Short mmCIF file of C-alpha atoms (C1' of nucleotides) in Angstrom, two decimals:
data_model
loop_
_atom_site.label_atom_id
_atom_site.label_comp_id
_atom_site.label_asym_id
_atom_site.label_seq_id
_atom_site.Cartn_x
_atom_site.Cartn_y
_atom_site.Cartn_z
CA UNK A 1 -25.82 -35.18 19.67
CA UNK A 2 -26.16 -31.89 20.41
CA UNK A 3 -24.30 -29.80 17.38
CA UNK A 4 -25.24 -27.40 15.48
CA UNK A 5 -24.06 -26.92 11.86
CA UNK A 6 -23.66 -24.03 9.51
CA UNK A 7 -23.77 -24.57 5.99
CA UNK A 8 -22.60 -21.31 4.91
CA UNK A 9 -19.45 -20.55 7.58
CA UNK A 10 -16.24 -20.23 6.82
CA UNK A 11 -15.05 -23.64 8.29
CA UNK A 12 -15.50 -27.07 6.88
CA UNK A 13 -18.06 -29.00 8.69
CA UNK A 14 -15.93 -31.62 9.53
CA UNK A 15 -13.83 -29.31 11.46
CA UNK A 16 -17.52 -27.76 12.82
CA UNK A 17 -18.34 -31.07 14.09
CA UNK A 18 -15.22 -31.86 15.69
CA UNK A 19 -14.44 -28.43 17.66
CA UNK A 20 -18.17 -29.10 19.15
CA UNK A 21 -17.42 -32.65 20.39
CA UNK A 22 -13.89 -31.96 21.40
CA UNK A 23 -15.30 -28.82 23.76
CA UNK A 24 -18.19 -30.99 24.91
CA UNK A 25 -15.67 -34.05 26.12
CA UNK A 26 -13.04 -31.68 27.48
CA UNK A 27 -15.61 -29.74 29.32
CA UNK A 28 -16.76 -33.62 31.06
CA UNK A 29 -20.05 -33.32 28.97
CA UNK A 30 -19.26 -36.68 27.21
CA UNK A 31 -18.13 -39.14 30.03
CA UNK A 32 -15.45 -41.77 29.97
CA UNK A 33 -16.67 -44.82 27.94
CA UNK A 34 -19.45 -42.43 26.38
CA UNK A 35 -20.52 -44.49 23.04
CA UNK A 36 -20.70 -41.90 20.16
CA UNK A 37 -23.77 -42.44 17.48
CA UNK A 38 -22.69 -45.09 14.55
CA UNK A 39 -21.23 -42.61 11.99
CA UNK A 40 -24.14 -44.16 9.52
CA UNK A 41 -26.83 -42.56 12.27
CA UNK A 42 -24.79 -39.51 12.99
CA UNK A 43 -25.10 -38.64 9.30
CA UNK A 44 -28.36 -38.32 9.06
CA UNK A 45 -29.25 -36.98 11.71
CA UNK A 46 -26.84 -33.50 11.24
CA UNK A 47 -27.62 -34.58 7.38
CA UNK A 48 -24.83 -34.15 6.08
CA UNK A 49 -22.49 -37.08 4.32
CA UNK A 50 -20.60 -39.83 5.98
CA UNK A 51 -17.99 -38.83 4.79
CA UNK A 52 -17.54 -35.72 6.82
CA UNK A 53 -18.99 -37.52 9.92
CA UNK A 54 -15.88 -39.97 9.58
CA UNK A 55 -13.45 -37.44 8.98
CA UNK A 56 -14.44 -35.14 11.99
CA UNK A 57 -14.33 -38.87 14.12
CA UNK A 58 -10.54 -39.16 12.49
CA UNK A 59 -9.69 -36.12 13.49
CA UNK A 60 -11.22 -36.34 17.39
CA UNK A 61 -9.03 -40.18 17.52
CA UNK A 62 -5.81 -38.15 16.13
CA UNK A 63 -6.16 -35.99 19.46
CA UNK A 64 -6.92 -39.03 21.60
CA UNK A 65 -10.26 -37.63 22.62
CA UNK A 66 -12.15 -41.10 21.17
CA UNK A 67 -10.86 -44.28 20.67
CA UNK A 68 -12.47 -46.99 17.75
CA UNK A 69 -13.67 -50.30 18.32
CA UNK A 70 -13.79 -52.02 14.91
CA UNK A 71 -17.28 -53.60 14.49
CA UNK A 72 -18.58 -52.18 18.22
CA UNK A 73 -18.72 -48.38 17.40
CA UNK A 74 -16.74 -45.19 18.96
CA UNK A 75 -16.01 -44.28 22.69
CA UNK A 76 -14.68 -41.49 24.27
CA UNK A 77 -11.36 -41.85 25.84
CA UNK A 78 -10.45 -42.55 28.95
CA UNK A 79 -8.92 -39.48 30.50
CA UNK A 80 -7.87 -38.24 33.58
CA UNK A 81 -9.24 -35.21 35.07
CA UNK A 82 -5.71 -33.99 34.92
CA UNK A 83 -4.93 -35.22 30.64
CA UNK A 84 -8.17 -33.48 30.09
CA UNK A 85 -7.01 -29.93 31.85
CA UNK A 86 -3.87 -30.74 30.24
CA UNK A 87 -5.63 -31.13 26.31
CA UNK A 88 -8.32 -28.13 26.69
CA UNK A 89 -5.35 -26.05 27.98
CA UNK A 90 -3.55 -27.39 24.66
CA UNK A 91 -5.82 -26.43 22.23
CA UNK A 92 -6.68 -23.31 23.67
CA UNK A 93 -2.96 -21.87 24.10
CA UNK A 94 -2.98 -23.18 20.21
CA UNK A 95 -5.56 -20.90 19.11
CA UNK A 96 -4.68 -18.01 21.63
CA UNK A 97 -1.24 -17.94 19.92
CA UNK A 98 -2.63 -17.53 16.64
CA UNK A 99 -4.81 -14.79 17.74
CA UNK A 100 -2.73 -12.94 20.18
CA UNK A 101 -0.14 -12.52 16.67
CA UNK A 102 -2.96 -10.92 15.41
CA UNK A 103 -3.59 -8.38 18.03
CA UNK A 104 0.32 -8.06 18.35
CA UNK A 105 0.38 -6.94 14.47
CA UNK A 106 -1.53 -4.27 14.98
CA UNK A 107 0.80 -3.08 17.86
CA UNK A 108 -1.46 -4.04 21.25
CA UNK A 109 -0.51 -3.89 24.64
CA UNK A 110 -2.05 -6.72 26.34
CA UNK A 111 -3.97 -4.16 28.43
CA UNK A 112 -5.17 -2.70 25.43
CA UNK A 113 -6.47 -6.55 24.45
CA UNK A 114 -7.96 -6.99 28.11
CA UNK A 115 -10.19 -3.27 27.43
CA UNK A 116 -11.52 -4.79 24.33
CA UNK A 117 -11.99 -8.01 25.15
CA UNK A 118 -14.14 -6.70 28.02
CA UNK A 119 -16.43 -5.04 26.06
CA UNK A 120 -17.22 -7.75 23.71
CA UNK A 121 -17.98 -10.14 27.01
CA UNK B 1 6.68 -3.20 0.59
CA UNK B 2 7.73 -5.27 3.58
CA UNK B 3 5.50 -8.45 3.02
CA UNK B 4 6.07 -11.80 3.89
CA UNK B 5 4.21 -14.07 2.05
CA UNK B 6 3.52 -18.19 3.65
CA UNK B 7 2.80 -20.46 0.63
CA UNK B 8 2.31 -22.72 3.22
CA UNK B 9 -0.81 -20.72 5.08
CA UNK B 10 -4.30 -21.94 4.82
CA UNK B 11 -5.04 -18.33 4.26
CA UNK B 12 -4.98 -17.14 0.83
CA UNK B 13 -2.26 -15.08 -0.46
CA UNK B 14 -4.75 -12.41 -1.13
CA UNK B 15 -5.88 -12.18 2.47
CA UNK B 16 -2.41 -12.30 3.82
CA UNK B 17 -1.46 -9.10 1.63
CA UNK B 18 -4.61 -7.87 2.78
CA UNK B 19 -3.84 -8.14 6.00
CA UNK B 20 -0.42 -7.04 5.78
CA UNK B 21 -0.79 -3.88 4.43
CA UNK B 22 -4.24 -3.00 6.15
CA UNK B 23 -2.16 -3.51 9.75
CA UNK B 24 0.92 -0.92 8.32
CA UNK B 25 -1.59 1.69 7.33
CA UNK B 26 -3.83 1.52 10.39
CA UNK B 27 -0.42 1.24 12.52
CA UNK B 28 0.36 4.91 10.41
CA UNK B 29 3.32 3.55 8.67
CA UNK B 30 2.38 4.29 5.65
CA UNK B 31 1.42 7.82 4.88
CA UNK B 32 -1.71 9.49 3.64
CA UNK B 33 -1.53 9.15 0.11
CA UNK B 34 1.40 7.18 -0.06
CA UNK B 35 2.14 5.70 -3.26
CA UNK B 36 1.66 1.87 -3.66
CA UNK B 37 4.09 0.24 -5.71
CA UNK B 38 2.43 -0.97 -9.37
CA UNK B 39 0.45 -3.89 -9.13
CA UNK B 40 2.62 -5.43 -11.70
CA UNK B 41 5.90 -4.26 -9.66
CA UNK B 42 4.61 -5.84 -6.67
CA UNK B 43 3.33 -8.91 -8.28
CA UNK B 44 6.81 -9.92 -9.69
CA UNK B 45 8.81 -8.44 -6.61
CA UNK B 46 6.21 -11.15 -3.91
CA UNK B 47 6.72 -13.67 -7.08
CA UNK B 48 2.63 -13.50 -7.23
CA UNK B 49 0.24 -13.53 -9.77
CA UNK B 50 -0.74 -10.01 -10.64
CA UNK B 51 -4.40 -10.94 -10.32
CA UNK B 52 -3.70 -11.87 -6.71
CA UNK B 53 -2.20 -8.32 -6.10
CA UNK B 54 -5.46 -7.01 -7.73
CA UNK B 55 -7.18 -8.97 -5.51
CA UNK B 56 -5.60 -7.73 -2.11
CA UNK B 57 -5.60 -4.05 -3.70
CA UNK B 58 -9.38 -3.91 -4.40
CA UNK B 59 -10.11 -5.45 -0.75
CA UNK B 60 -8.21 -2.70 0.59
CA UNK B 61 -10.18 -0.04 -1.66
CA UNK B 62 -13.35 -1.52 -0.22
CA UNK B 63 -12.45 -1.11 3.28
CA UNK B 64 -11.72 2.55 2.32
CA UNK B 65 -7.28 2.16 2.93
CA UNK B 66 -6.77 3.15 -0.44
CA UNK B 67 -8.11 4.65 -3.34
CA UNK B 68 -6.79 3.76 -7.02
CA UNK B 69 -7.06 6.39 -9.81
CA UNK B 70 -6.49 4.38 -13.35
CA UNK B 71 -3.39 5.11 -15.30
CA UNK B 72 -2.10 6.89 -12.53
CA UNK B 73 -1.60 4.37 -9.43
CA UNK B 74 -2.84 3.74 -6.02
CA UNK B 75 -2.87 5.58 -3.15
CA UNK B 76 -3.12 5.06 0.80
CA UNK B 77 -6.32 7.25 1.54
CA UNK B 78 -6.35 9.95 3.48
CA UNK B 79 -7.72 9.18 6.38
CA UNK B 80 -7.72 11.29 10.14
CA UNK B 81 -6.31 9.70 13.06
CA UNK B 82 -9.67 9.05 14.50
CA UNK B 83 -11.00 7.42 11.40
CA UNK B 84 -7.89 4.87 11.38
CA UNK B 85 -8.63 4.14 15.16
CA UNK B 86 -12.41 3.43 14.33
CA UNK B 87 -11.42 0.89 11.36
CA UNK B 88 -8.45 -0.70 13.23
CA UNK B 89 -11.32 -1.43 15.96
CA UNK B 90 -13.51 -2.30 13.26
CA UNK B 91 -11.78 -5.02 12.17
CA UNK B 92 -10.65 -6.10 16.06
CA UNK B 93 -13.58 -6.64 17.12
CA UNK B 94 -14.91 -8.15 14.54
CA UNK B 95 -12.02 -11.10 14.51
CA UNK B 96 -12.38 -10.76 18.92
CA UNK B 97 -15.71 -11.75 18.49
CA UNK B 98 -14.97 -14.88 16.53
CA UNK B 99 -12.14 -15.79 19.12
CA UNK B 100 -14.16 -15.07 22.47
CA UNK B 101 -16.99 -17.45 20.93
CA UNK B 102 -14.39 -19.87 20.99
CA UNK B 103 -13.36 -19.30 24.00
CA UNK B 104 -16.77 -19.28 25.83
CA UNK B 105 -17.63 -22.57 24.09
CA UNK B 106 -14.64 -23.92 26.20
CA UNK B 107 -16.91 -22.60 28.93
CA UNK B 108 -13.85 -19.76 29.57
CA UNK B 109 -14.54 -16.82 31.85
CA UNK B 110 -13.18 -13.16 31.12
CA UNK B 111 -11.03 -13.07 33.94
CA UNK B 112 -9.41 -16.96 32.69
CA UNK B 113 -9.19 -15.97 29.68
CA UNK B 114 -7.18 -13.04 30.84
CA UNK B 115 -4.57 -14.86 32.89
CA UNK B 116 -3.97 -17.06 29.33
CA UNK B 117 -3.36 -13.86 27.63
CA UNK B 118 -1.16 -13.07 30.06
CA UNK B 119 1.14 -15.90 30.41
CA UNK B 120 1.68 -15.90 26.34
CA UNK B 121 2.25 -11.90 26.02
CA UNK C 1 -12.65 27.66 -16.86
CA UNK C 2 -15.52 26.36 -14.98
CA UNK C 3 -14.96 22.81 -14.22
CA UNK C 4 -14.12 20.59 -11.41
CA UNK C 5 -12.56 17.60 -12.14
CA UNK C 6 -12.43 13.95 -10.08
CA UNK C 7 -9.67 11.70 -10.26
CA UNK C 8 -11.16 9.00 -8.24
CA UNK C 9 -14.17 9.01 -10.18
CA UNK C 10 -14.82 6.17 -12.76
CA UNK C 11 -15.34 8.45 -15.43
CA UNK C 12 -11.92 9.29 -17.26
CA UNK C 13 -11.02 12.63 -17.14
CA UNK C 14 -11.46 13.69 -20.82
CA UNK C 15 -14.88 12.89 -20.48
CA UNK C 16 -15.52 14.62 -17.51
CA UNK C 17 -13.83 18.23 -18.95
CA UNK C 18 -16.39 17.14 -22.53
CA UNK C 19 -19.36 16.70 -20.73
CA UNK C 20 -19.00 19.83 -18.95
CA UNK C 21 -18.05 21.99 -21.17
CA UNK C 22 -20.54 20.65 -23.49
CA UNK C 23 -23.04 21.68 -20.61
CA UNK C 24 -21.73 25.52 -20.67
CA UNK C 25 -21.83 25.71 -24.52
CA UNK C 26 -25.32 23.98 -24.87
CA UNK C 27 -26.71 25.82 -21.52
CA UNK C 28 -25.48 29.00 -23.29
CA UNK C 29 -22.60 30.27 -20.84
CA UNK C 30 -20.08 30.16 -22.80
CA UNK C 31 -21.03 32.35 -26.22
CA UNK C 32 -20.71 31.78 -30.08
CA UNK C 33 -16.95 32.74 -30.55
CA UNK C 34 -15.57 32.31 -27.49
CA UNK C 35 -12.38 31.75 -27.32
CA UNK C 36 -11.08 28.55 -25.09
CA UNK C 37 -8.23 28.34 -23.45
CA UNK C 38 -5.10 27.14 -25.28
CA UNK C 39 -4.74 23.37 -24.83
CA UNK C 40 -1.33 23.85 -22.72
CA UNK C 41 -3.19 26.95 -20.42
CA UNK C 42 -5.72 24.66 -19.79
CA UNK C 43 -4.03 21.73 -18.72
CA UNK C 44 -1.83 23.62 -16.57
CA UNK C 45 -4.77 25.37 -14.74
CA UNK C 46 -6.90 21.86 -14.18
CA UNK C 47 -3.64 19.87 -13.75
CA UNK C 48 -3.92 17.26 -16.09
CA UNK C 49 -2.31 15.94 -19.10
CA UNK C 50 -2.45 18.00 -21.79
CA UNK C 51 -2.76 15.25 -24.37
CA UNK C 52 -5.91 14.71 -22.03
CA UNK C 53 -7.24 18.47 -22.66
CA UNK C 54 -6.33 17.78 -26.71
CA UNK C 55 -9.01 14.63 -26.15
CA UNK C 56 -11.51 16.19 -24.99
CA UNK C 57 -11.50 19.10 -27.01
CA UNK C 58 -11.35 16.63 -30.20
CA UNK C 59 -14.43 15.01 -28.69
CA UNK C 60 -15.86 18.54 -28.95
CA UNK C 61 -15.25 19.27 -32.28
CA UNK C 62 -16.53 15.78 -33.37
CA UNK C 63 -19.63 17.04 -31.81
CA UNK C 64 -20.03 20.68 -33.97
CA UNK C 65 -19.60 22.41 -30.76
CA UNK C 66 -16.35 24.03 -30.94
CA UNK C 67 -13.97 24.52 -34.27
CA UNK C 68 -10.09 24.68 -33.98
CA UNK C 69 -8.58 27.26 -36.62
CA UNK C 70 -4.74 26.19 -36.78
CA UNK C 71 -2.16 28.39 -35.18
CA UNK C 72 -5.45 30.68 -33.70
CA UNK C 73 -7.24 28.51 -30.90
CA UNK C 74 -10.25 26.94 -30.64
CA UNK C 75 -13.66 28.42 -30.31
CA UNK C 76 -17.51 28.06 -29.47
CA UNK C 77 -19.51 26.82 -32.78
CA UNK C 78 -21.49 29.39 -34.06
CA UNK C 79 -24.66 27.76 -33.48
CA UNK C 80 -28.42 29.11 -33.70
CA UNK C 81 -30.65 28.82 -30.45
CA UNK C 82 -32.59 26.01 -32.63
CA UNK C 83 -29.15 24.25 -33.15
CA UNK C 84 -28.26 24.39 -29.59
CA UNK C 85 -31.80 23.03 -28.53
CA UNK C 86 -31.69 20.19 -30.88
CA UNK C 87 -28.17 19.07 -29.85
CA UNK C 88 -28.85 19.96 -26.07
CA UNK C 89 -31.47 16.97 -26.95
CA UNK C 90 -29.76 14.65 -28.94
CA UNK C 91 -27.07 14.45 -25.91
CA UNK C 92 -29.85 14.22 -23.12
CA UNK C 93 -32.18 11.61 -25.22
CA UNK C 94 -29.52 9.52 -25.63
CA UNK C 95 -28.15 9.15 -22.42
CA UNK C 96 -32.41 8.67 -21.50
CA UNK C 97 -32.48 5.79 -23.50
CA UNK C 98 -29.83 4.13 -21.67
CA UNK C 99 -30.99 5.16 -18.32
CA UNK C 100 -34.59 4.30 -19.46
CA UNK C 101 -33.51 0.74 -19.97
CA UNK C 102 -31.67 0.19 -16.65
CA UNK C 103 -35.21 0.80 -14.96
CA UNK C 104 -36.89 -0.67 -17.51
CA UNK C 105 -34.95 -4.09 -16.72
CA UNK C 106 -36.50 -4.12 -13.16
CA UNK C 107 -39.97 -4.04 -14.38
CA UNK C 108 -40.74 -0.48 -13.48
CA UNK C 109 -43.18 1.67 -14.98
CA UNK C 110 -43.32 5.13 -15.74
CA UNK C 111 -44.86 6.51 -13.02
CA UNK C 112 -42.55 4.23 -10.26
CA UNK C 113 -39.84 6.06 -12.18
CA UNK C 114 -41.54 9.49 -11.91
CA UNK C 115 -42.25 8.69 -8.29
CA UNK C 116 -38.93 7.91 -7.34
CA UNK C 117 -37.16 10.78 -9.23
CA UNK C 118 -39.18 12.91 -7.36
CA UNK C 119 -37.94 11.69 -4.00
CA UNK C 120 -34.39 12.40 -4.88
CA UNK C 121 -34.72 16.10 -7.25
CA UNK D 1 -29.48 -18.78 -17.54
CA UNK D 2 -31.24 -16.47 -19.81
CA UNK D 3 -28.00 -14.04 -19.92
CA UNK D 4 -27.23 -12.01 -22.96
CA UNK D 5 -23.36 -10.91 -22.96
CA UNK D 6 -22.14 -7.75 -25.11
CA UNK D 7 -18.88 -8.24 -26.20
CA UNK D 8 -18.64 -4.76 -27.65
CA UNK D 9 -20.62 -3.40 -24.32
CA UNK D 10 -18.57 -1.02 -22.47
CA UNK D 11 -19.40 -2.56 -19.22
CA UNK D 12 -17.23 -5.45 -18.18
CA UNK D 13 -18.67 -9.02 -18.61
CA UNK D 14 -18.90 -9.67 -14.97
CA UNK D 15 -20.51 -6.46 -14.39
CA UNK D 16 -23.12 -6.97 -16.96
CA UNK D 17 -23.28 -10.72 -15.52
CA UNK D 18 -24.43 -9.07 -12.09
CA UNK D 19 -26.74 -6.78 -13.01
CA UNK D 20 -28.69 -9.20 -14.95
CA UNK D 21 -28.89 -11.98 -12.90
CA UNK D 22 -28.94 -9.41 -10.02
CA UNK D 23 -31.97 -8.23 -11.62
CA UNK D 24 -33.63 -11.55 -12.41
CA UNK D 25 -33.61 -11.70 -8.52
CA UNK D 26 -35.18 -9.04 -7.94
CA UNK D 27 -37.89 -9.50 -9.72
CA UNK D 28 -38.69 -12.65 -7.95
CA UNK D 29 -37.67 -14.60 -11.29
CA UNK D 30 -35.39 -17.12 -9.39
CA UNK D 31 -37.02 -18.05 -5.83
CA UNK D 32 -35.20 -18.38 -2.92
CA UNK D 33 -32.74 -20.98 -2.50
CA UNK D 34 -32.39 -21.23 -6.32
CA UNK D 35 -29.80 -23.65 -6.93
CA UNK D 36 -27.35 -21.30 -9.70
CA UNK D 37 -25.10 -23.05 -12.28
CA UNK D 38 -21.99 -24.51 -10.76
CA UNK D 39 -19.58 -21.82 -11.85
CA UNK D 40 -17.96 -23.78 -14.37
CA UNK D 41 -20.86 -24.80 -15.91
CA UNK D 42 -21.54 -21.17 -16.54
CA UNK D 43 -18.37 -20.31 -17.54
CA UNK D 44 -18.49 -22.47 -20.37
CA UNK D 45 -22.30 -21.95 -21.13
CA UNK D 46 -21.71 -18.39 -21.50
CA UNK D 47 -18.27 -18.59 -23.19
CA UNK D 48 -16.17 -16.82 -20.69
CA UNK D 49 -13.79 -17.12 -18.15
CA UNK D 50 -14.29 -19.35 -14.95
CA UNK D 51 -12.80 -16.67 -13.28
CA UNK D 52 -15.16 -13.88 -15.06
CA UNK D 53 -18.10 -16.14 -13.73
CA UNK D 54 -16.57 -16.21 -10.29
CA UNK D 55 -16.12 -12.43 -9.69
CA UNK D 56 -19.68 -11.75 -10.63
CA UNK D 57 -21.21 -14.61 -8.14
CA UNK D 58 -18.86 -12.73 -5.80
CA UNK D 59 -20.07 -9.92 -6.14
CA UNK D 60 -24.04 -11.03 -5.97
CA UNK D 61 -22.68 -12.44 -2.68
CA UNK D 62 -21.93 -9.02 -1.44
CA UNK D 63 -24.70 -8.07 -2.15
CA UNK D 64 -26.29 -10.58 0.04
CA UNK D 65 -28.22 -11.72 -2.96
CA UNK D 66 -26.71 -15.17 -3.02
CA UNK D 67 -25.00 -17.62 -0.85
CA UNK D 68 -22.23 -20.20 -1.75
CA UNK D 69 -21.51 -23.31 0.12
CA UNK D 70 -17.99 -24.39 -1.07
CA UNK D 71 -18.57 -28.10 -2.25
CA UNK D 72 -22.30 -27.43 -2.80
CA UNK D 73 -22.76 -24.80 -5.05
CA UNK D 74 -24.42 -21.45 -5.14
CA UNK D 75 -28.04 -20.30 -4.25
CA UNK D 76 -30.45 -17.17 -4.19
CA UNK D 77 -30.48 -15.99 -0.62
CA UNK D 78 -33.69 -16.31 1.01
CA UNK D 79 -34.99 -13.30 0.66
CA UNK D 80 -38.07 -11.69 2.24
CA UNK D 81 -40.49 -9.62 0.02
CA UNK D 82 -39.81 -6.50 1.57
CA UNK D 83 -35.87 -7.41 1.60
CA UNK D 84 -35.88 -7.45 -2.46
CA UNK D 85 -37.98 -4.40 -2.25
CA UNK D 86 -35.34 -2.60 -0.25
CA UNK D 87 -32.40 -3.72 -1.99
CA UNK D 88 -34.32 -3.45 -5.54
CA UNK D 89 -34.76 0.45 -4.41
CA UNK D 90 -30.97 0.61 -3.63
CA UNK D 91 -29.40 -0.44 -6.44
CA UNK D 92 -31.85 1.99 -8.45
CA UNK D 93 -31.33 4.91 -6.59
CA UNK D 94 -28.19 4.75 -6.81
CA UNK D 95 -27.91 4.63 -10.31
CA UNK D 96 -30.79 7.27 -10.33
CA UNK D 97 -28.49 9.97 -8.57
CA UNK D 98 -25.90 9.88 -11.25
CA UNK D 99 -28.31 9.94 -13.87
CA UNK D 100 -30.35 13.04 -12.49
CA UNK D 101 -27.03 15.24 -11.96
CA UNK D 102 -26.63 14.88 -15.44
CA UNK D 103 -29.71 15.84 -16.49
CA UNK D 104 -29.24 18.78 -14.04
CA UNK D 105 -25.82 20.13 -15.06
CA UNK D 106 -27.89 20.53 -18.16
CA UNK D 107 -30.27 23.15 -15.81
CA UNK D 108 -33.86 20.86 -16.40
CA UNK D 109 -36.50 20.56 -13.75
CA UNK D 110 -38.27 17.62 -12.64
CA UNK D 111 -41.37 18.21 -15.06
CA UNK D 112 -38.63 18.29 -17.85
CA UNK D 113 -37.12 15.24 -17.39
CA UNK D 114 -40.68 13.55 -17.16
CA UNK D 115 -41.94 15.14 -20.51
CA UNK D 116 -38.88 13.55 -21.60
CA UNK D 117 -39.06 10.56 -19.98
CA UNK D 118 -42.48 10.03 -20.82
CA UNK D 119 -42.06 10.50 -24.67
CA UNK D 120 -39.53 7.74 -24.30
CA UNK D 121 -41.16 5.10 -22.40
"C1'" DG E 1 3.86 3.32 -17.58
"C1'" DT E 2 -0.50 2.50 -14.94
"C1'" DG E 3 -4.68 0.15 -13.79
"C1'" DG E 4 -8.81 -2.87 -15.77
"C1'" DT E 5 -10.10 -6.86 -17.73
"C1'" DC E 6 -10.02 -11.41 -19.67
"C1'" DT E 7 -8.55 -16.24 -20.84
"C1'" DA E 8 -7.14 -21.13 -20.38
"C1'" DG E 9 -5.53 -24.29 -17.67
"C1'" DA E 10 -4.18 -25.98 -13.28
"C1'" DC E 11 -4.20 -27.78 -8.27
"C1'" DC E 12 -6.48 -28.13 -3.89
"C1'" DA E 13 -10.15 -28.79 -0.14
"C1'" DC E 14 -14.68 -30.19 0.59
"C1'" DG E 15 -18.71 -33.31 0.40
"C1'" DG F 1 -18.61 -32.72 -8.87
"C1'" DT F 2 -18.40 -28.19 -6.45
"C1'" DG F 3 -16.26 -24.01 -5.07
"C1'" DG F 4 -11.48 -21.58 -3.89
"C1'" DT F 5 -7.32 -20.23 -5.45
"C1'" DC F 6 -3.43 -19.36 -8.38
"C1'" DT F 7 -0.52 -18.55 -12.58
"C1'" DA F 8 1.23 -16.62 -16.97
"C1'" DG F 9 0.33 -14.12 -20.55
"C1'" DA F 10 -2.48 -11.04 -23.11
"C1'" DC F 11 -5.16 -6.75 -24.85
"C1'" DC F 12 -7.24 -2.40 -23.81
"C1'" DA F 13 -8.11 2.49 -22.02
"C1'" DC F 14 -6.09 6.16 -19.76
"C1'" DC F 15 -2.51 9.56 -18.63
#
DNA sequence: GTGGTCTAGACCACG
DNA sequence: GTGGTCTAGACCACC
């Protein structure tokens, strides 16, 4: 488990917990088969309650990114190189959408997007 | 006022007025010392509460977009052309940042992140 | 008429134009007799209400500092040097107190006070 | 909560709300990561609004002198010595500014106010 | 009429 | 239980 939490962001920590472990099995950090930590051990460890642990796990089997075993545990799906390229891409165009509305509001040209996005990198 | 309020947001009503208005006076379409409508004008025409017109208002005040003399109204500040561009950056950047993190954590480079941008604008 | 006025200030107007003027009278600029300004000159020249000049220059005359003689105009106590010194006080003490207690409330002691006065005079 | 509220106080409840507690930091009187009263709890405590409470932890927030974690509650920021010293010195020179162009309009020197200062204290 | 403040009560997301 | 938000209605000071 390698996540790191902030108490005093913005997001809920459920949704903290599963943007980290989405990126890290999309990106082929987490293998096929991978066994996550019981939610019990999880929880203590990132000390914080089971009840956010199971919600972030609900939320990662909603996208078909893990799959649950009743009485065995969690494991991380079984994808395809090409379903996970297909899922990152997903989520990203998601967010990009949401923020390229943003810069659009304010009247940007996507050149005018690239400059700044430049300088921030 | 040409809002357009989403009940159905997960951003607060406050914010989105915020927003809203901050985006037509950095875009210049609202004047230098352009009269906003009455709080309690406003709060009836967007079917709001007038505290969550108060709200928006004194979030634009702090940002320096308007000013608000009591018993008289508020005003869009008067601001120079450069000082708009600096705040319109201002607040950019500082919503780029949060979206670049996001996309590096995906393990994105500038130059994919640009061709993404590009296929959606 | 002597007096600058700030409508963005938090201080309402009719206080600003009675402290003021209270500073001329009591500072000794303006003399015994003097004739102010009729209420409706006034409030044309400073561009404000002119039930706002009538407040002020009541709050005036509560203080002995001017007298209104019906039909005539209103005018600059006649006050002895002693007079003026004792109210000059009354208005400054007062407002010390207040001030006094703010700093007070942190913990400071006279000399932090005195030391950090000095930095700003 | 050792608050004392002034109904008859000019200042608005959640301003005099902030500048005690505010205060109560600064001095080192709450330590860091001081767990405050759940906002409700407050509210009723003190006899006032939920919403009253709200806009003064707010604004201690802003000031970086607290932190809120939604679900948690609200603590004192964790503060370094010379952190409350610089934000303790802030907030009173601020205040100190306004009150030394008064005394100025009224034409007194530094030694001035400090005879009268120190009769006070 | 305008902004400034306050209240009581309510619903929701989060942990 | 905790904070986050919202509403409707009210009173006040100022202009």
């Amino acid at each position: 488990m390698d996540i790191a939490i902030s108490n005093t962001s913005d997001k809920p920590i459920y949704q903290q917990l599963f943007e980290q472990i989405s990126v890290q099995i999309l990106k082929g950090e987490l293998e096929n088969g991978y066994s996550l930590p019981p939610i019990r051990h999880a929880a203590i460890e990132l000390r914080v309650s089971i009840i956010t642990v199971k919600k972030a796990w609900e939320e990662l089997e909603r996208h078909g990114l893990i799959y649950t075993v009743t009485g065995k545990g969690c494991f991380v799906a079984n994808l395809t190189s090409k379903e996970i390229l297909q899922k990152r891409n997903e989520m990203l165009l998601k967010q990009m959408v949401i923020d390229i509305s943003y810069y659009k509001s304010f009247g940007l040209t996507l050149d005018e997007v690239y400059e700044l996005l430049k300088e921030i990198y």
